[in-house]
């Protein structure tokens, strides 16, 4: 009985850790998109105050991504988040809009790289089999759609043949009608 209870507790703890890791990963991806968006807005700003305002928001998001990427084991994304945060922090210490914008441009590039690295990362506790199964499901969906499209194509081909037959009949009737008109005109 104790063994069963201990096994149950360990199993629940394992699922909890796995679920937390997956949730951390999803949150990291979301925050990475926010960081990139704010860094992009900072770079596109037309005055120094707006560059700094958007960079401050990007700094907060970069910090969150650092923590979450570290928990998920996405080291490359973690490093890109640090670089992006540092570039964003430098925007406030610059004395001109051009210099602030230069660091905002760097932060944007790091943010874009970070998002890409997070999307390529497999979080701790997850295996690639989930993605393989997803690919298999996608492949099955594609095959089903292909079969459906082939069926629709066959229906359209039949409809096209029916319409072509009707056109031939209409042309025959038109030729007969024109022949009758010609005979009446000859009378």
PDB file of C-alpha atoms in Angstrom:
ATOM      1  CA  UNK A   1       0.000   0.000   0.000  1.00  0.00           C
ATOM      2  CA  UNK A   2       2.856   2.383   0.854  1.00  0.00           C
ATOM      3  CA  UNK A   3       4.540   1.558  -2.451  1.00  0.00           C
ATOM      4  CA  UNK A   4       1.356   2.370  -4.347  1.00  0.00           C
ATOM      5  CA  UNK A   5       0.934   5.676  -2.513  1.00  0.00           C
ATOM      6  CA  UNK A   6       4.597   6.600  -3.079  1.00  0.00           C
ATOM      7  CA  UNK A   7       4.342   5.690  -6.773  1.00  0.00           C
ATOM      8  CA  UNK A   8       1.186   7.776  -7.113  1.00  0.00           C
ATOM      9  CA  UNK A   9       2.846  10.795  -5.461  1.00  0.00           C
ATOM     10  CA  UNK A  10       5.935  10.528  -7.675  1.00  0.00           C
ATOM     11  CA  UNK A  11       3.787  10.172 -10.767  1.00  0.00           C
ATOM     12  CA  UNK A  12       1.729  13.259  -9.858  1.00  0.00           C
ATOM     13  CA  UNK A  13       4.899  15.246  -9.137  1.00  0.00           C
ATOM     14  CA  UNK A  14       6.383  14.250 -12.488  1.00  0.00           C
ATOM     15  CA  UNK A  15       3.269  15.329 -14.385  1.00  0.00           C
ATOM     16  CA  UNK A  16       3.165  18.563 -12.427  1.00  0.00           C
ATOM     17  CA  UNK A  17       6.780  19.371 -13.295  1.00  0.00           C
ATOM     18  CA  UNK A  18       6.161  18.499 -16.934  1.00  0.00           C
ATOM     19  CA  UNK A  19       3.047  20.677 -17.082  1.00  0.00           C
ATOM     20  CA  UNK A  20       4.871  23.556 -15.387  1.00  0.00           C
ATOM     21  CA  UNK A  21       7.767  23.289 -17.845  1.00  0.00           C
ATOM     22  CA  UNK A  22       5.367  23.336 -20.783  1.00  0.00           C
ATOM     23  CA  UNK A  23       3.511  26.305 -19.289  1.00  0.00           C
ATOM     24  CA  UNK A  24       6.836  28.108 -18.701  1.00  0.00           C
ATOM     25  CA  UNK A  25       7.795  27.460 -22.304  1.00  0.00           C
ATOM     26  CA  UNK A  26       4.513  28.821 -23.663  1.00  0.00           C
ATOM     27  CA  UNK A  27       4.812  31.868 -21.405  1.00  0.00           C
ATOM     28  CA  UNK A  28       8.421  32.375 -22.544  1.00  0.00           C
ATOM     29  CA  UNK A  29       7.337  32.328 -26.196  1.00  0.00           C
ATOM     30  CA  UNK A  30       4.566  34.807 -25.448  1.00  0.00           C
ATOM     31  CA  UNK A  31       6.862  37.151 -23.513  1.00  0.00           C
ATOM     32  CA  UNK A  32       9.510  36.844 -26.232  1.00  0.00           C
ATOM     33  CA  UNK A  33       6.968  38.070 -28.764  1.00  0.00           C
ATOM     34  CA  UNK A  34       6.171  41.018 -26.470  1.00  0.00           C
ATOM     35  CA  UNK A  35       9.873  41.828 -26.067  1.00  0.00           C
ATOM     36  CA  UNK A  36      10.411  41.722 -29.807  1.00  0.00           C
ATOM     37  CA  UNK A  37       7.321  43.852 -30.422  1.00  0.00           C
ATOM     38  CA  UNK A  38       8.412  46.519 -27.932  1.00  0.00           C
ATOM     39  CA  UNK A  39      11.975  46.517 -29.285  1.00  0.00           C
ATOM     40  CA  UNK A  40      10.592  46.886 -32.810  1.00  0.00           C
ATOM     41  CA  UNK A  41       8.350  49.770 -31.701  1.00  0.00           C
ATOM     42  CA  UNK A  42      11.352  51.398 -30.023  1.00  0.00           C
ATOM     43  CA  UNK A  43      13.337  51.164 -33.238  1.00  0.00           C
ATOM     44  CA  UNK A  44      10.444  52.601 -35.264  1.00  0.00           C
ATOM     45  CA  UNK A  45       9.858  55.500 -32.846  1.00  0.00           C
ATOM     46  CA  UNK A  46      10.447  58.995 -34.144  1.00  0.00           C
ATOM     47  CA  UNK A  47      11.771  60.631 -30.967  1.00  0.00           C
ATOM     48  CA  UNK A  48      14.082  59.710 -28.117  1.00  0.00           C
ATOM     49  CA  UNK A  49      11.376  59.643 -25.434  1.00  0.00           C
ATOM     50  CA  UNK A  50       9.338  57.055 -27.324  1.00  0.00           C
ATOM     51  CA  UNK A  51      12.434  54.965 -27.979  1.00  0.00           C
ATOM     52  CA  UNK A  52      13.142  54.914 -24.256  1.00  0.00           C
ATOM     53  CA  UNK A  53       9.511  54.244 -23.329  1.00  0.00           C
ATOM     54  CA  UNK A  54       9.255  51.204 -25.597  1.00  0.00           C
ATOM     55  CA  UNK A  55      12.726  50.026 -24.598  1.00  0.00           C
ATOM     56  CA  UNK A  56      11.701  50.041 -20.927  1.00  0.00           C
ATOM     57  CA  UNK A  57       8.786  47.760 -21.763  1.00  0.00           C
ATOM     58  CA  UNK A  58      11.112  45.537 -23.788  1.00  0.00           C
ATOM     59  CA  UNK A  59      13.542  45.320 -20.840  1.00  0.00           C
ATOM     60  CA  UNK A  60      10.807  43.930 -18.584  1.00  0.00           C
ATOM     61  CA  UNK A  61       9.808  41.336 -21.169  1.00  0.00           C
ATOM     62  CA  UNK A  62      13.440  40.378 -21.847  1.00  0.00           C
ATOM     63  CA  UNK A  63      13.937  39.816 -18.089  1.00  0.00           C
ATOM     64  CA  UNK A  64      10.943  37.487 -17.974  1.00  0.00           C
ATOM     65  CA  UNK A  65      12.154  35.568 -21.013  1.00  0.00           C
ATOM     66  CA  UNK A  66      15.589  35.176 -19.410  1.00  0.00           C
ATOM     67  CA  UNK A  67      14.074  33.508 -16.364  1.00  0.00           C
ATOM     68  CA  UNK A  68      11.642  31.327 -18.293  1.00  0.00           C
ATOM     69  CA  UNK A  69      14.131  30.274 -20.976  1.00  0.00           C
ATOM     70  CA  UNK A  70      16.569  29.291 -18.240  1.00  0.00           C
ATOM     71  CA  UNK A  71      13.865  27.151 -16.568  1.00  0.00           C
ATOM     72  CA  UNK A  72      13.023  25.513 -19.894  1.00  0.00           C
ATOM     73  CA  UNK A  73      16.660  24.814 -20.734  1.00  0.00           C
ATOM     74  CA  UNK A  74      16.654  26.954 -23.874  1.00  0.00           C
ATOM     75  CA  UNK A  75      20.187  28.280 -23.436  1.00  0.00           C
ATOM     76  CA  UNK A  76      20.540  30.029 -26.798  1.00  0.00           C
ATOM     77  CA  UNK A  77      17.273  31.892 -26.290  1.00  0.00           C
ATOM     78  CA  UNK A  78      18.400  32.746 -22.758  1.00  0.00           C
ATOM     79  CA  UNK A  79      21.617  34.302 -24.128  1.00  0.00           C
ATOM     80  CA  UNK A  80      19.722  36.224 -26.815  1.00  0.00           C
ATOM     81  CA  UNK A  81      17.367  37.562 -24.115  1.00  0.00           C
ATOM     82  CA  UNK A  82      20.341  38.819 -22.100  1.00  0.00           C
ATOM     83  CA  UNK A  83      21.827  40.514 -25.173  1.00  0.00           C
ATOM     84  CA  UNK A  84      18.464  42.066 -26.042  1.00  0.00           C
ATOM     85  CA  UNK A  85      17.941  43.340 -22.501  1.00  0.00           C
ATOM     86  CA  UNK A  86      21.424  44.861 -22.395  1.00  0.00           C
ATOM     87  CA  UNK A  87      20.913  46.600 -25.751  1.00  0.00           C
ATOM     88  CA  UNK A  88      17.522  47.911 -24.573  1.00  0.00           C
ATOM     89  CA  UNK A  89      19.066  49.207 -21.347  1.00  0.00           C
ATOM     90  CA  UNK A  90      21.667  51.171 -23.335  1.00  0.00           C
ATOM     91  CA  UNK A  91      18.980  53.155 -25.169  1.00  0.00           C
ATOM     92  CA  UNK A  92      18.203  55.269 -22.090  1.00  0.00           C
ATOM     93  CA  UNK A  93      21.819  56.290 -21.505  1.00  0.00           C
ATOM     94  CA  UNK A  94      22.301  57.722 -24.990  1.00  0.00           C
ATOM     95  CA  UNK A  95      22.159  61.478 -25.540  1.00  0.00           C
ATOM     96  CA  UNK A  96      20.650  61.532 -29.036  1.00  0.00           C
ATOM     97  CA  UNK A  97      17.737  59.908 -30.786  1.00  0.00           C
ATOM     98  CA  UNK A  98      20.031  58.344 -33.384  1.00  0.00           C
ATOM     99  CA  UNK A  99      22.185  56.609 -30.781  1.00  0.00           C
ATOM    100  CA  UNK A 100      19.166  55.432 -28.798  1.00  0.00           C
ATOM    101  CA  UNK A 101      17.646  54.127 -32.004  1.00  0.00           C
ATOM    102  CA  UNK A 102      20.883  52.291 -32.836  1.00  0.00           C
ATOM    103  CA  UNK A 103      20.646  50.274 -29.614  1.00  0.00           C
ATOM    104  CA  UNK A 104      16.915  49.765 -30.151  1.00  0.00           C
ATOM    105  CA  UNK A 105      17.760  48.296 -33.557  1.00  0.00           C
ATOM    106  CA  UNK A 106      20.198  45.894 -31.888  1.00  0.00           C
ATOM    107  CA  UNK A 107      17.581  44.941 -29.286  1.00  0.00           C
ATOM    108  CA  UNK A 108      15.095  44.280 -32.078  1.00  0.00           C
ATOM    109  CA  UNK A 109      17.573  41.983 -33.845  1.00  0.00           C
ATOM    110  CA  UNK A 110      18.250  40.074 -30.606  1.00  0.00           C
ATOM    111  CA  UNK A 111      14.509  39.875 -29.968  1.00  0.00           C
ATOM    112  CA  UNK A 112      13.865  38.416 -33.403  1.00  0.00           C
ATOM    113  CA  UNK A 113      16.667  35.898 -32.908  1.00  0.00           C
ATOM    114  CA  UNK A 114      15.332  35.035 -29.437  1.00  0.00           C
ATOM    115  CA  UNK A 115      11.832  34.299 -30.776  1.00  0.00           C
ATOM    116  CA  UNK A 116      13.289  32.080 -33.480  1.00  0.00           C
ATOM    117  CA  UNK A 117      15.506  30.226 -31.003  1.00  0.00           C
ATOM    118  CA  UNK A 118      12.599  29.671 -28.626  1.00  0.00           C
ATOM    119  CA  UNK A 119      10.477  28.271 -31.435  1.00  0.00           C
ATOM    120  CA  UNK A 120      13.276  25.845 -32.309  1.00  0.00           C
ATOM    121  CA  UNK A 121      13.874  24.851 -28.675  1.00  0.00           C
ATOM    122  CA  UNK A 122      12.539  21.672 -27.106  1.00  0.00           C
ATOM    123  CA  UNK A 123      11.821  22.481 -23.444  1.00  0.00           C
ATOM    124  CA  UNK A 124      13.175  20.286 -20.668  1.00  0.00           C
ATOM    125  CA  UNK A 125      10.898  17.361 -19.957  1.00  0.00           C
ATOM    126  CA  UNK A 126       9.516  17.270 -23.487  1.00  0.00           C
ATOM    127  CA  UNK A 127      10.706  14.933 -26.146  1.00  0.00           C
ATOM    128  CA  UNK A 128      10.618  15.326 -29.871  1.00  0.00           C
ATOM    129  CA  UNK A 129       8.023  12.544 -30.100  1.00  0.00           C
ATOM    130  CA  UNK A 130       5.264  15.047 -29.402  1.00  0.00           C
ATOM    131  CA  UNK A 131       6.336  16.955 -32.471  1.00  0.00           C
ATOM    132  CA  UNK A 132       6.648  13.773 -34.541  1.00  0.00           C
ATOM    133  CA  UNK A 133       3.128  12.753 -33.514  1.00  0.00           C
ATOM    134  CA  UNK A 134       1.945  16.233 -34.409  1.00  0.00           C
ATOM    135  CA  UNK A 135       3.633  15.898 -37.808  1.00  0.00           C
ATOM    136  CA  UNK A 136       1.948  12.513 -38.299  1.00  0.00           C
ATOM    137  CA  UNK A 137      -1.415  14.026 -37.427  1.00  0.00           C
ATOM    138  CA  UNK A 138      -0.728  16.872 -39.831  1.00  0.00           C
ATOM    139  CA  UNK A 139       0.241  14.373 -42.534  1.00  0.00           C
ATOM    140  CA  UNK A 140      -3.028  12.481 -41.959  1.00  0.00           C
ATOM    141  CA  UNK A 141      -4.960  15.754 -42.227  1.00  0.00           C
ATOM    142  CA  UNK A 142      -3.175  16.584 -45.465  1.00  0.00           C
ATOM    143  CA  UNK A 143      -3.970  13.157 -46.918  1.00  0.00           C
ATOM    144  CA  UNK A 144      -7.630  13.548 -45.951  1.00  0.00           C
ATOM    145  CA  UNK A 145      -7.759  16.979 -47.575  1.00  0.00           C
ATOM    146  CA  UNK A 146      -6.054  15.613 -50.683  1.00  0.00           C
ATOM    147  CA  UNK A 147      -8.642  12.809 -50.947  1.00  0.00           C
ATOM    148  CA  UNK A 148     -11.461  15.318 -50.512  1.00  0.00           C
ATOM    149  CA  UNK A 149      -9.996  17.566 -53.199  1.00  0.00           C
ATOM    150  CA  UNK A 150      -9.636  14.629 -55.603  1.00  0.00           C
ATOM    151  CA  UNK A 151     -13.280  13.735 -55.022  1.00  0.00           C
ATOM    152  CA  UNK A 152     -14.336  17.330 -55.706  1.00  0.00           C
ATOM    153  CA  UNK A 153     -12.151  17.346 -58.815  1.00  0.00           C
ATOM    154  CA  UNK A 154     -13.936  14.228 -60.113  1.00  0.00           C
ATOM    155  CA  UNK A 155     -17.309  15.877 -59.521  1.00  0.00           C
ATOM    156  CA  UNK A 156     -16.154  18.996 -61.374  1.00  0.00           C
ATOM    157  CA  UNK A 157     -14.878  16.915 -64.305  1.00  0.00           C
ATOM    158  CA  UNK A 158     -18.284  15.181 -64.588  1.00  0.00           C
ATOM    159  CA  UNK A 159     -20.042  18.559 -64.422  1.00  0.00           C
ATOM    160  CA  UNK A 160     -17.713  19.926 -67.100  1.00  0.00           C
ATOM    161  CA  UNK A 161     -18.500  16.988 -69.422  1.00  0.00           C
ATOM    162  CA  UNK A 162     -22.240  17.467 -68.847  1.00  0.00           C
ATOM    163  CA  UNK A 163     -21.957  21.177 -69.671  1.00  0.00           C
ATOM    164  CA  UNK A 164     -19.895  20.429 -72.798  1.00  0.00           C
ATOM    165  CA  UNK A 165     -22.598  18.011 -73.952  1.00  0.00           C
ATOM    166  CA  UNK A 166     -25.227  20.708 -73.387  1.00  0.00           C
ATOM    167  CA  UNK A 167     -23.136  23.179 -75.387  1.00  0.00           C
ATOM    168  CA  UNK A 168     -22.937  20.719 -78.291  1.00  0.00           C
ATOM    169  CA  UNK A 169     -26.739  20.283 -78.179  1.00  0.00           C
ATOM    170  CA  UNK A 170     -27.263  24.047 -78.073  1.00  0.00           C
ATOM    171  CA  UNK A 171     -24.928  24.531 -81.045  1.00  0.00           C
ATOM    172  CA  UNK A 172     -26.859  21.890 -83.005  1.00  0.00           C
ATOM    173  CA  UNK A 173     -30.160  23.588 -82.190  1.00  0.00           C
ATOM    174  CA  UNK A 174     -28.680  26.955 -83.164  1.00  0.00           C
ATOM    175  CA  UNK A 175     -27.425  25.531 -86.465  1.00  0.00           C
ATOM    176  CA  UNK A 176     -30.876  24.045 -87.158  1.00  0.00           C
ATOM    177  CA  UNK A 177     -32.540  27.340 -86.300  1.00  0.00           C
ATOM    178  CA  UNK A 178     -30.161  29.288 -88.563  1.00  0.00           C
ATOM    179  CA  UNK A 179     -30.808  26.778 -91.350  1.00  0.00           C
ATOM    180  CA  UNK A 180     -34.565  27.297 -90.963  1.00  0.00           C
ATOM    181  CA  UNK A 181     -34.063  31.066 -91.030  1.00  0.00           C
ATOM    182  CA  UNK A 182     -31.983  30.728 -94.172  1.00  0.00           C
ATOM    183  CA  UNK A 183     -34.661  28.603 -95.854  1.00  0.00           C
ATOM    184  CA  UNK A 184     -37.326  31.160 -94.906  1.00  0.00           C
ATOM    185  CA  UNK A 185     -35.168  33.956 -96.215  1.00  0.00           C
ATOM    186  CA  UNK A 186     -34.715  32.068 -99.499  1.00  0.00           C
ATOM    187  CA  UNK A 187     -38.486  31.776 -99.949  1.00  0.00           C
TER     188      UNK A 187
END
